[in-house]
Coordinates of N, CA and C in Angstrom, one line a residue:
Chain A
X868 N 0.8 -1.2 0.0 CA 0.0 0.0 0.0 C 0.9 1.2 0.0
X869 N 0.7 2.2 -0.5 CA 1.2 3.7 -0.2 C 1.3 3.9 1.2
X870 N 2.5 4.2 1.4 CA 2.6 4.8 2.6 C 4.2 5.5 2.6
X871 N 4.3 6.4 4.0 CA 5.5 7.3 4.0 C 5.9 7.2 5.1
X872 N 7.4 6.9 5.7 CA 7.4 6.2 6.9 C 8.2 7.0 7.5
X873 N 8.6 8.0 8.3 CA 9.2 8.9 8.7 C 10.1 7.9 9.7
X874 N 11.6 9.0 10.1 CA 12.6 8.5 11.2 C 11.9 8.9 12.3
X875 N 12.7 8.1 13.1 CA 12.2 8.7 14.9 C 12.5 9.9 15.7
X876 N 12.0 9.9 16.6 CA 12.4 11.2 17.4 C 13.4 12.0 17.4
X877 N 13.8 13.2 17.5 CA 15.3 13.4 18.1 C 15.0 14.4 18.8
X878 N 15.9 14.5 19.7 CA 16.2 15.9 20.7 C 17.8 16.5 20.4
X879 N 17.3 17.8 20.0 CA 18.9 18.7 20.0 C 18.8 19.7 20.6
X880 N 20.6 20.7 20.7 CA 20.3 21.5 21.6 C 20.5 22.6 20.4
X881 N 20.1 24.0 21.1 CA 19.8 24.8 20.4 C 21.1 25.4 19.1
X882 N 20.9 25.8 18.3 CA 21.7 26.2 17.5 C 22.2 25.1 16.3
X883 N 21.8 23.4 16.9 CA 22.2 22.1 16.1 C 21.7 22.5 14.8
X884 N 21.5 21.0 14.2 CA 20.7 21.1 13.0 C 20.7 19.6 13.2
X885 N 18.9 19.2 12.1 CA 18.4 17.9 12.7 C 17.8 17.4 11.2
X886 N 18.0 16.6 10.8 CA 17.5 15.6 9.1 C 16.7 14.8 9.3
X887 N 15.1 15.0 9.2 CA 14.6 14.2 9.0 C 14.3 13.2 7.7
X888 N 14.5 12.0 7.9 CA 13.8 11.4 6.3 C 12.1 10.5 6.4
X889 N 12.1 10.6 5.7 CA 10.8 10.4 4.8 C 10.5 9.3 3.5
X890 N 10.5 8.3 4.0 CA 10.7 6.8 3.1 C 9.4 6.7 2.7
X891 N 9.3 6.8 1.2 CA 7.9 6.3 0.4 C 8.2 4.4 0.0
X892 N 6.9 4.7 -0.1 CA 6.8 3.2 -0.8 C 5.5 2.6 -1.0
X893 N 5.1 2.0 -1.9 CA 3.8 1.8 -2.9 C 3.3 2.4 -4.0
X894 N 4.4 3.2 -4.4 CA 3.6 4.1 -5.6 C 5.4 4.6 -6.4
X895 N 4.9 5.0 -7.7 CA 6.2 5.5 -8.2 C 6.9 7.1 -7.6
X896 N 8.3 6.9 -6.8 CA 8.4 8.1 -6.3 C 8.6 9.5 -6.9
X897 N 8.9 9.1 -7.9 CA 9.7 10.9 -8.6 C 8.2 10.9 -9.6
X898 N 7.1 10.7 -9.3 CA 6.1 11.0 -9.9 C 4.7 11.9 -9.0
X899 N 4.6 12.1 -7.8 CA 4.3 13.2 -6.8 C 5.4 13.9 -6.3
X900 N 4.7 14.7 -5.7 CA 5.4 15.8 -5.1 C 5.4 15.5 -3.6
X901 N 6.6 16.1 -2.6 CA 6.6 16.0 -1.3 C 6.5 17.1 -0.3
X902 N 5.4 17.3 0.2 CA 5.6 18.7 1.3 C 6.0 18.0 2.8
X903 N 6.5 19.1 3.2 CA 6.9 18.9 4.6 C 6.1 20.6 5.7
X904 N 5.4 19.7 6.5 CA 4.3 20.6 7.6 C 4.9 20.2 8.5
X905 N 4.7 21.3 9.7 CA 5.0 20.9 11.3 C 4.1 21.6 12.0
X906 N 3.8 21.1 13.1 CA 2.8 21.2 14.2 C 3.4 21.7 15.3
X907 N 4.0 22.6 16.1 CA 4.4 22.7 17.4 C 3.3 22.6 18.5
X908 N 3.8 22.3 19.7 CA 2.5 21.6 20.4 C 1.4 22.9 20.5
X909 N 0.5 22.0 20.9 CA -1.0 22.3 20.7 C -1.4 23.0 19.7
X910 N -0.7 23.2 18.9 CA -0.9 24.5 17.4 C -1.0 24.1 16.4
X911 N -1.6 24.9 15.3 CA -1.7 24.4 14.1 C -0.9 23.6 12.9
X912 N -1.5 23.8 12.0 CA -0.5 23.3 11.0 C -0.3 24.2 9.9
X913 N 1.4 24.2 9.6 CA 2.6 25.4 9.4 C 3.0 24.1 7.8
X914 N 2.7 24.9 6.9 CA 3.2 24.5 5.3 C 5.0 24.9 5.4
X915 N 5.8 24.1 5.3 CA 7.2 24.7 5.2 C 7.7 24.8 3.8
X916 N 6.9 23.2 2.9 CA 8.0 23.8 1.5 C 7.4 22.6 1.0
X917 N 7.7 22.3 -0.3 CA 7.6 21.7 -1.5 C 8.9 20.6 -1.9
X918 N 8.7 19.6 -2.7 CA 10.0 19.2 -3.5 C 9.5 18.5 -4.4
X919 N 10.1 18.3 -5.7 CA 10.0 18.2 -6.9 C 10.9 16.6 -6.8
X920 N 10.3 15.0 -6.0 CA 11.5 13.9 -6.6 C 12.1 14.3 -8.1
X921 N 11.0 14.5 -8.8 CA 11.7 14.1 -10.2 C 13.2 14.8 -10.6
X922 N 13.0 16.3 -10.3 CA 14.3 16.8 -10.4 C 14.7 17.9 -9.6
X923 N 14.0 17.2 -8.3 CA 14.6 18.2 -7.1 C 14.4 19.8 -7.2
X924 N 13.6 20.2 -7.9 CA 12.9 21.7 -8.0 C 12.1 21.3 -6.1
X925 N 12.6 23.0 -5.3 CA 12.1 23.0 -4.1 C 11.6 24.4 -3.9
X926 N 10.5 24.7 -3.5 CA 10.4 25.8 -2.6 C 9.6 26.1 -1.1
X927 N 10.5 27.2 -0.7 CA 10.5 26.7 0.9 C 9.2 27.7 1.3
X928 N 8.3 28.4 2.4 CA 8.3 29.2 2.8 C 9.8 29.9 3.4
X929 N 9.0 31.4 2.9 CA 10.0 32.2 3.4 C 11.0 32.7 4.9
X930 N 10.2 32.2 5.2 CA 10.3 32.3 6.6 C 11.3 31.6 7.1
X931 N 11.4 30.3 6.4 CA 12.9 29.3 6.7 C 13.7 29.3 6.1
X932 N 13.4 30.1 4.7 CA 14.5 30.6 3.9 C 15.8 30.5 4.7
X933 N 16.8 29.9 4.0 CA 18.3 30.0 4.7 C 18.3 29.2 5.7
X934 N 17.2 28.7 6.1 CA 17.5 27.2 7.3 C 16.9 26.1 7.0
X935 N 16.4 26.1 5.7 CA 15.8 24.7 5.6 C 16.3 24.1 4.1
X936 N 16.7 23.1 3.5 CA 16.8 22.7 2.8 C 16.0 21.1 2.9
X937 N 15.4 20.7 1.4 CA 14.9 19.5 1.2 C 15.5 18.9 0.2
X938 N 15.9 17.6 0.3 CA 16.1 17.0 -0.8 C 15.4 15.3 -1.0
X939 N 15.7 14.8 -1.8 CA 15.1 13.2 -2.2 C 16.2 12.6 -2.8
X940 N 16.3 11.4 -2.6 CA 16.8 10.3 -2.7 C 16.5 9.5 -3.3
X941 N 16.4 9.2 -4.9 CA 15.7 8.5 -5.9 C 15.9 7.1 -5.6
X942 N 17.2 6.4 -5.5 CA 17.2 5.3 -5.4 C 17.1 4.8 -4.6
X943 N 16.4 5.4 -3.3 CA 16.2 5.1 -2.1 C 14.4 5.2 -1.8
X944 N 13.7 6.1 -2.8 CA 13.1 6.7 -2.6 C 12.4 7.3 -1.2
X945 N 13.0 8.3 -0.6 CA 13.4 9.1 0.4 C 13.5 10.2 0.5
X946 N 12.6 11.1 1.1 CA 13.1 12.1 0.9 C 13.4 12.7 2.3
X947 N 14.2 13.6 2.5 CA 15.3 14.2 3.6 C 14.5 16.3 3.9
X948 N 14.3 16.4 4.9 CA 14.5 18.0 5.7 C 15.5 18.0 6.3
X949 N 16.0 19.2 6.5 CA 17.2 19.2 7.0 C 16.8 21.2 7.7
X950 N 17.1 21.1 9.1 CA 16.5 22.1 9.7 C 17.6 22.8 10.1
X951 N 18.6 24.0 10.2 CA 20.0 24.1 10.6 C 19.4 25.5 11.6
X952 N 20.5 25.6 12.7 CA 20.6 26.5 13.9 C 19.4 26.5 14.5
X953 N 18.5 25.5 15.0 CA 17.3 25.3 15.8 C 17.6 26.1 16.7
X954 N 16.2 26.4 17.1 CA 16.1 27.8 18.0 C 14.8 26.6 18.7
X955 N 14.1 27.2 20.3 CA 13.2 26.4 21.0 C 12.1 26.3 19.9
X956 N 12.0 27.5 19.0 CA 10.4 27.2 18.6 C 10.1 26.5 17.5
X957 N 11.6 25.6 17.2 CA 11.2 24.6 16.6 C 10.9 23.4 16.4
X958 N 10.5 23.5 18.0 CA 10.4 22.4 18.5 C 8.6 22.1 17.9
X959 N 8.6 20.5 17.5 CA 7.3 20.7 17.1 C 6.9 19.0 16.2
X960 N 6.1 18.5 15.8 CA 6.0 17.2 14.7 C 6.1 17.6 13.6
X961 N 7.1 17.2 13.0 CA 7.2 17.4 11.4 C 6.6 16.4 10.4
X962 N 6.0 16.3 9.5 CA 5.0 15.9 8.6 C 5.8 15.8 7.7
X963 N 5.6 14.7 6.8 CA 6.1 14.8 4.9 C 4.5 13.9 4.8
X964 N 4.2 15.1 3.4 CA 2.9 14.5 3.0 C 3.3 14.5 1.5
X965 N 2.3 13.6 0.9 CA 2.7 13.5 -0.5 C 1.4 14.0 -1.2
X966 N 1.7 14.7 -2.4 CA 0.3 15.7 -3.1 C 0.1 14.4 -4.1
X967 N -0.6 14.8 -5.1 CA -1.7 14.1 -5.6 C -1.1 13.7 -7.4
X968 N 0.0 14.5 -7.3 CA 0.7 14.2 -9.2 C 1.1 15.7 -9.5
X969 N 1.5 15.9 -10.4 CA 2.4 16.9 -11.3 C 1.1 18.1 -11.5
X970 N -0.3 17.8 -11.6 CA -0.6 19.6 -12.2 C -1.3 20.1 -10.8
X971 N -1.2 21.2 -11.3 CA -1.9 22.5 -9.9 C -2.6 21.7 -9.4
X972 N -3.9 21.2 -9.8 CA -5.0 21.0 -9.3 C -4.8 20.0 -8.2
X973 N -3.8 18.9 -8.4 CA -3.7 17.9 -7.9 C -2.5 18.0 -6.5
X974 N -2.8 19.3 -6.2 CA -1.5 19.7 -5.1 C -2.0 19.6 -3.7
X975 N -3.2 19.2 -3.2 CA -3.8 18.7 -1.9 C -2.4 17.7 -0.9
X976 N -2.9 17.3 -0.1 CA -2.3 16.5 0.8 C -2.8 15.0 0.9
X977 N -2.6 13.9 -0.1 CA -3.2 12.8 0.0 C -3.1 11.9 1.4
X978 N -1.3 12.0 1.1 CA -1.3 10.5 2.1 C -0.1 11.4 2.8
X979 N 0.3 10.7 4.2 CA 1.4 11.6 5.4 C 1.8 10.7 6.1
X980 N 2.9 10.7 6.2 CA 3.8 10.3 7.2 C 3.3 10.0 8.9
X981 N 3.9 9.7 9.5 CA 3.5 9.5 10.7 C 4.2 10.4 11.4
X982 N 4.6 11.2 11.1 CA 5.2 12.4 11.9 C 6.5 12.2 13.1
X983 N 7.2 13.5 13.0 CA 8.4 12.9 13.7 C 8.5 14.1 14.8
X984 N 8.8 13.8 15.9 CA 9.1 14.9 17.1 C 10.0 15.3 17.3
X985 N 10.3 16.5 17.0 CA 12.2 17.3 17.2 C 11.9 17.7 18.1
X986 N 12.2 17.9 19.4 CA 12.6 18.8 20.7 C 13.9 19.6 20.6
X987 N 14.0 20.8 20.5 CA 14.9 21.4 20.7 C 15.1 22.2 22.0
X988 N 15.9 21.7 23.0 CA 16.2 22.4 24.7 C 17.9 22.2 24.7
X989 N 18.3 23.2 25.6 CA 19.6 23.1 26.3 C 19.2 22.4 27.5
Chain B
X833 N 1.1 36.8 -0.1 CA 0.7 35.2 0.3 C -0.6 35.1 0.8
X834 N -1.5 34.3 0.7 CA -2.9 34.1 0.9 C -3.1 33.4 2.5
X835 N -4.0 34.6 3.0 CA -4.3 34.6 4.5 C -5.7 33.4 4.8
X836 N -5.0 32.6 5.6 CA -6.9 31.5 5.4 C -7.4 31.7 7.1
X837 N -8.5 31.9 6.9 CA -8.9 32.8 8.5 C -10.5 31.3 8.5
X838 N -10.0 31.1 10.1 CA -11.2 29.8 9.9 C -12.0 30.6 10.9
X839 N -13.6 30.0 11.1 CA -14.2 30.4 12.3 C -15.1 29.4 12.7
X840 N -15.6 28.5 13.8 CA -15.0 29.5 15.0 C -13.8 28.6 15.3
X841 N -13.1 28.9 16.6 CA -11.8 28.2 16.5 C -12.4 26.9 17.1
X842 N -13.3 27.1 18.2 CA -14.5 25.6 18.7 C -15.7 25.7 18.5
X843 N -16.3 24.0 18.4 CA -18.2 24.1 18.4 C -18.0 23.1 19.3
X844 N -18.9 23.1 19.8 CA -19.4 21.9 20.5 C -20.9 21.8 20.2
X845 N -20.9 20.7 19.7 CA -22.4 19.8 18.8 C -23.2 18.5 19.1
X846 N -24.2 18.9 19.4 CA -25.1 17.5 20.1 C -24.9 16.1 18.7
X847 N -24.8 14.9 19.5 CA -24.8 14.5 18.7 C -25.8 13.8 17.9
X848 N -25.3 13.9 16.1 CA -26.6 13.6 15.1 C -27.2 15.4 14.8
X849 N -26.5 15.8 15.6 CA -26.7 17.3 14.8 C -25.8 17.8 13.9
X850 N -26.2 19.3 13.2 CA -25.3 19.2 12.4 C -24.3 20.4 12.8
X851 N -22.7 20.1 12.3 CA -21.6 21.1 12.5 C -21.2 21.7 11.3
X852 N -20.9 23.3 11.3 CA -20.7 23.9 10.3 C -19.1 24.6 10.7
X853 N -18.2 24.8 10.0 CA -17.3 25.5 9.8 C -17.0 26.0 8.5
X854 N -16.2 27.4 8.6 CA -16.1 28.4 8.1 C -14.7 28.8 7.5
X855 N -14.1 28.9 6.6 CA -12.8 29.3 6.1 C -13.0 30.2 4.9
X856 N -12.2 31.7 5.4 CA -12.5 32.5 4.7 C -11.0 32.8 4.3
X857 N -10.4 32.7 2.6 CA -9.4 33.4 2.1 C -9.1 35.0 1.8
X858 N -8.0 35.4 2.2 CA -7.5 36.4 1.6 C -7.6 36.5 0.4
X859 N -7.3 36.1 -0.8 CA -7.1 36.6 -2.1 C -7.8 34.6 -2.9
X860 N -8.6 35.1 -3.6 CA -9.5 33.8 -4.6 C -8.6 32.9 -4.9
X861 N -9.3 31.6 -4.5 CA -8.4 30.4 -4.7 C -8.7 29.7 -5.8
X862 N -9.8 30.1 -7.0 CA -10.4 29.1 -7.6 C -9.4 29.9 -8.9
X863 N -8.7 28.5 -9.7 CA -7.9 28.4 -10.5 C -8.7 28.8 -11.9
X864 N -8.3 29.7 -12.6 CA -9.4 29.9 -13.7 C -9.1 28.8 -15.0
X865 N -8.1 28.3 -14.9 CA -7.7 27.6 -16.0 C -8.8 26.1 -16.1
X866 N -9.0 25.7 -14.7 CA -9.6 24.8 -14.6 C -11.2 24.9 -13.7
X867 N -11.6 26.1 -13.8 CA -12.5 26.4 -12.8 C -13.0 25.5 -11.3
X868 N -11.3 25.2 -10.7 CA -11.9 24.2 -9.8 C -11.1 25.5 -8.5
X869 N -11.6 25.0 -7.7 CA -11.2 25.8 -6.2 C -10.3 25.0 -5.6
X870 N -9.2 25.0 -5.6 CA -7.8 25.1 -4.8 C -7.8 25.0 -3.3
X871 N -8.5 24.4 -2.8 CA -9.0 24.4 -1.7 C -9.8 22.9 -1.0
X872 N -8.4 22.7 0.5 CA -8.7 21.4 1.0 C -9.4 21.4 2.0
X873 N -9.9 20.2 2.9 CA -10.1 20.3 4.4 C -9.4 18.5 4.9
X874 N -9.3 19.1 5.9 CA -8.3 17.8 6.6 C -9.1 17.6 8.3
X875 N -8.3 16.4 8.4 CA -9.4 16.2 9.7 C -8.0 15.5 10.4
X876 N -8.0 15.8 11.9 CA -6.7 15.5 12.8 C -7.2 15.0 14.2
X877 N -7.1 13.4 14.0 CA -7.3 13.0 15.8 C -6.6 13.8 16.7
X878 N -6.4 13.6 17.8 CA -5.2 13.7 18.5 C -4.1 11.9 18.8
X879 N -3.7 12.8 18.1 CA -2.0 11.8 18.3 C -1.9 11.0 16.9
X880 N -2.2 11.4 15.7 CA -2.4 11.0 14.4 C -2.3 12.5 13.6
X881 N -1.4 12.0 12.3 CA -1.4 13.5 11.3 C -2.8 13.0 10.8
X882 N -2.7 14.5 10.2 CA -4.0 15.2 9.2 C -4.5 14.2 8.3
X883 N -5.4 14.0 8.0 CA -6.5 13.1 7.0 C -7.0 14.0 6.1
X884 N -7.0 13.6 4.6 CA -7.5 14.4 3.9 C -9.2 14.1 3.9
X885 N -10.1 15.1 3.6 CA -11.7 14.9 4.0 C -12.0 15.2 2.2
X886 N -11.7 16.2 2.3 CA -12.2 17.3 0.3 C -11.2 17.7 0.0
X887 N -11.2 17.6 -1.2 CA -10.3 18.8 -2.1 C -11.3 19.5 -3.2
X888 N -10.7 20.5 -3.9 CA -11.6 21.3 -4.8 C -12.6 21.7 -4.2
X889 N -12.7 22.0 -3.0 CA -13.6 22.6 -2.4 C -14.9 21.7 -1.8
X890 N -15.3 20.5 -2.4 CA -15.9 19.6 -2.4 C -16.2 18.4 -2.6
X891 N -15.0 18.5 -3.1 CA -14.8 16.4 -3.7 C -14.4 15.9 -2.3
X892 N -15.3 15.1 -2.1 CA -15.0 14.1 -0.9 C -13.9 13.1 -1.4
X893 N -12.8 13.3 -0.7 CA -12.1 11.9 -0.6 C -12.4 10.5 -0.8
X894 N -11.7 9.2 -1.3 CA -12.8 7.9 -1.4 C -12.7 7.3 0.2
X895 N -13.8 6.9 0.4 CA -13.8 6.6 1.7 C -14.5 7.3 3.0
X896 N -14.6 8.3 2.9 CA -15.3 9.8 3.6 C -16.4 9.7 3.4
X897 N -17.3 9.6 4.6 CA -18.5 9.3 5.2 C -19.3 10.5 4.3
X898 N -20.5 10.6 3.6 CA -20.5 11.3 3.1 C -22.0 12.3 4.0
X899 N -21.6 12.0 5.3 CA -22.1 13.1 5.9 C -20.9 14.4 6.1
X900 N -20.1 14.0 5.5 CA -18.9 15.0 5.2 C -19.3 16.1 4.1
X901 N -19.7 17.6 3.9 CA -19.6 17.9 2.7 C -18.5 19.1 2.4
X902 N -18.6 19.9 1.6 CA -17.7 20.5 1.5 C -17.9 22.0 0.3
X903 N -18.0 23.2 0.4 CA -18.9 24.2 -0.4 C -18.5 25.5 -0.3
X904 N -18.5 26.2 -1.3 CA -18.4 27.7 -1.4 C -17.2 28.0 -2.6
X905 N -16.9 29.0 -2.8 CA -16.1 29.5 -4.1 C -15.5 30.6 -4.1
X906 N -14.6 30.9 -5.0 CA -13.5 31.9 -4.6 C -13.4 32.7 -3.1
X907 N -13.4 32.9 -2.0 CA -13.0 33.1 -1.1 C -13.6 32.4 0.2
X908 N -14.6 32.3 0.2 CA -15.1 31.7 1.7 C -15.9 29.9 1.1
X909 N -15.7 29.6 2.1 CA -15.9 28.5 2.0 C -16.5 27.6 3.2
X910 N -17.1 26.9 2.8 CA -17.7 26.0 4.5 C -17.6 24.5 4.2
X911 N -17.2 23.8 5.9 CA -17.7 22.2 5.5 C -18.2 21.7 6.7
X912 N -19.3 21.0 6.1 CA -20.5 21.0 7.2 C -20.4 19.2 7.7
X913 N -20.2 19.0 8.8 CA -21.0 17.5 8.9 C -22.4 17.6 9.5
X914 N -22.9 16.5 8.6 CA -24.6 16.8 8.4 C -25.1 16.4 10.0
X915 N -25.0 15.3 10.7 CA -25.4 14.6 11.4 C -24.0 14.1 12.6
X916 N -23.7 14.5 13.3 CA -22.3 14.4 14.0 C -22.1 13.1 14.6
X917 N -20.9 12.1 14.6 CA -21.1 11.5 14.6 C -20.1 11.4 16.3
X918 N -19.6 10.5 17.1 CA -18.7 10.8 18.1 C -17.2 10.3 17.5
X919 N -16.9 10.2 16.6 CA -15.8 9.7 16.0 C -15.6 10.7 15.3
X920 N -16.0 11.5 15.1 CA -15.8 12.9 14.2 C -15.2 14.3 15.3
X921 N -15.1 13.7 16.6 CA -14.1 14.4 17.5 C -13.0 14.9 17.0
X922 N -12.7 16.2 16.4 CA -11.3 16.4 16.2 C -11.1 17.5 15.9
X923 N -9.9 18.2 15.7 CA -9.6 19.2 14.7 C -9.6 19.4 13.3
X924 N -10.5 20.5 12.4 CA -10.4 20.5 11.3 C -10.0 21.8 10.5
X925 N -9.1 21.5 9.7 CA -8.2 22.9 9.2 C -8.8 22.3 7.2
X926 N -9.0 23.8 7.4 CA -8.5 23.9 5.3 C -7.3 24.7 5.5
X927 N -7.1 24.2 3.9 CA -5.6 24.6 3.4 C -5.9 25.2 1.7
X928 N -5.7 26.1 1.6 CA -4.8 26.8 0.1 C -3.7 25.8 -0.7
X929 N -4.1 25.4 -2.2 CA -3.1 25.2 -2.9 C -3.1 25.8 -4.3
X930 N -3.4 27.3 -4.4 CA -3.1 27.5 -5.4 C -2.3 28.0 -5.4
X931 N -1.5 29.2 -4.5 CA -0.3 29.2 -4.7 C 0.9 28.8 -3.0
X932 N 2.4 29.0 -3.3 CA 2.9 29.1 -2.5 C 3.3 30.2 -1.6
X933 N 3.4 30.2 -0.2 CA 3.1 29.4 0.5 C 1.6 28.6 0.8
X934 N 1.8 27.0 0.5 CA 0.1 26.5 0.5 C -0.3 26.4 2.2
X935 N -0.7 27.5 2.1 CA -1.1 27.6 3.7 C -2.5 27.2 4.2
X936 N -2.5 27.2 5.7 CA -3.3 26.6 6.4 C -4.2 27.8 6.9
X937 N -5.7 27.1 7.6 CA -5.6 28.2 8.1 C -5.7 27.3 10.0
X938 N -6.2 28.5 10.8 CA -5.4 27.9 12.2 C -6.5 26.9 12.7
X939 N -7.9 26.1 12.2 CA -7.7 24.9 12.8 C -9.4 25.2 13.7
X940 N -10.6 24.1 13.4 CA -11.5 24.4 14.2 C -11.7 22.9 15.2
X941 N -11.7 23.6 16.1 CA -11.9 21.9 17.2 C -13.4 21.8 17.8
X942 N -13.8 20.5 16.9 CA -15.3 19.7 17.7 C -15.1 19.0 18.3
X943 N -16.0 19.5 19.0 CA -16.5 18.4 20.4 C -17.8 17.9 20.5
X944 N -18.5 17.2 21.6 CA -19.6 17.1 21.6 C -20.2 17.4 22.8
X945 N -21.2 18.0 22.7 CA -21.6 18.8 23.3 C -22.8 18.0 24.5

């Protein structure tokens, strides 16, 4: 079946940087797209960015501009966040969801990962 | 960037009654090329990610109880469950995907009342 299987927890201290991955499997990978959301506790849900498997076209919200990069891992099919100089507030469950195929319309949130918990404390 | 303002942030609803929520956009999300609305709703236990419910404003997902609906166009939008069920406990957020950032908006929580 489709599914996206996220790494486990981590705890870092502030200023670190933390990679989460995001293992697909049941469907062909470089043929959807991958977002990554996070949730800090009891709070909503925060859109961070986009990635393109097929040829790694990404874009982030601005807001993480300069601290977030995404990439995928074709022959692994995997894809990777990578979060650098964590500060407390980003502490929170990180998401990889996968959209619906290649045109606009189909850019919803099908299927998601099971989410991963970064704690960031000294 | 397109502002998604939900209301209210809680209801609390007898159950077999019906729940209405409200998501109003900043700037029109219905895509002219394809006249479809850009526009999801998701559903979140606690301690489970987001479930997709509609897209296009009202295509039910396969599988989605279809006391689920989903309605409105270029800016405001509603999604109603007709008849509430106690498993329909949860948080529910729409989201923007016509452009980036595909934002959220902050999230309405039912209960039963």
């Amino acid at each position: 079946q489709v599914q996206l299987v996220q790494s486990g927890a981590e705890v870092k201290k502030p200023g670190a940087s933390v990679k989460v991955s995001c293992k697909a499997s049941g469907y062909t990978f470089t043929s959807y797209g991958i977002n990554w959301v996070r949730q800090a506790p009891g709070q909503g849900l925060e859109w961070m960015g986009w990635i393109s498997p097929y040829d790694g076209n990404a874009h982030y919200a601005e807001e993480l501009q300069g601290r977030v990069t995404m990439t995928t891992d074709t022959s692994t099919s995997t894809a990777y966040m990578e979060l650098r100089s964590l500060r407390s507030d980003d502490t929170a469950v990180y998401y990889c969801a996968r959209d619906g195929g290649w045109l606009p319309e189909l850019a919803a949130l099908w299927i998601w990962g099971q989410g991963t918990l970064v704690t960031v404390s000294s | 960037d397109i502002v998604m303002t939900q209301s209210p942030d809680s209801l609390a609803v007898s159950l077999g009654e019906r729940a209405t929520i409200n998501c109003k956009s900043s700037q029109s999300v219905l895509y002219s090329s394809s006249n479809k609305n850009f526009l999801a709703w998701y559903q979140q236990k606690p301690g489970q990610p987001p479930k997709l419910l509609i897209y296009w404003a009202s295509t039910r997902e396969s599988g989605v109880p279809d006391r689920f609906s989903g309605s409105g166009s270029g800016t405001d939008f509603t999604l109603t469950i007709s008849s509430l069920q106690a498993e329909d406990v949860a948080v529910y957020y729409c989201q923007q995907y016509h452009s980036t950032p595909r934002s959220f908006g902050g999230g309405t929580k039912v209960e039963i009342k």
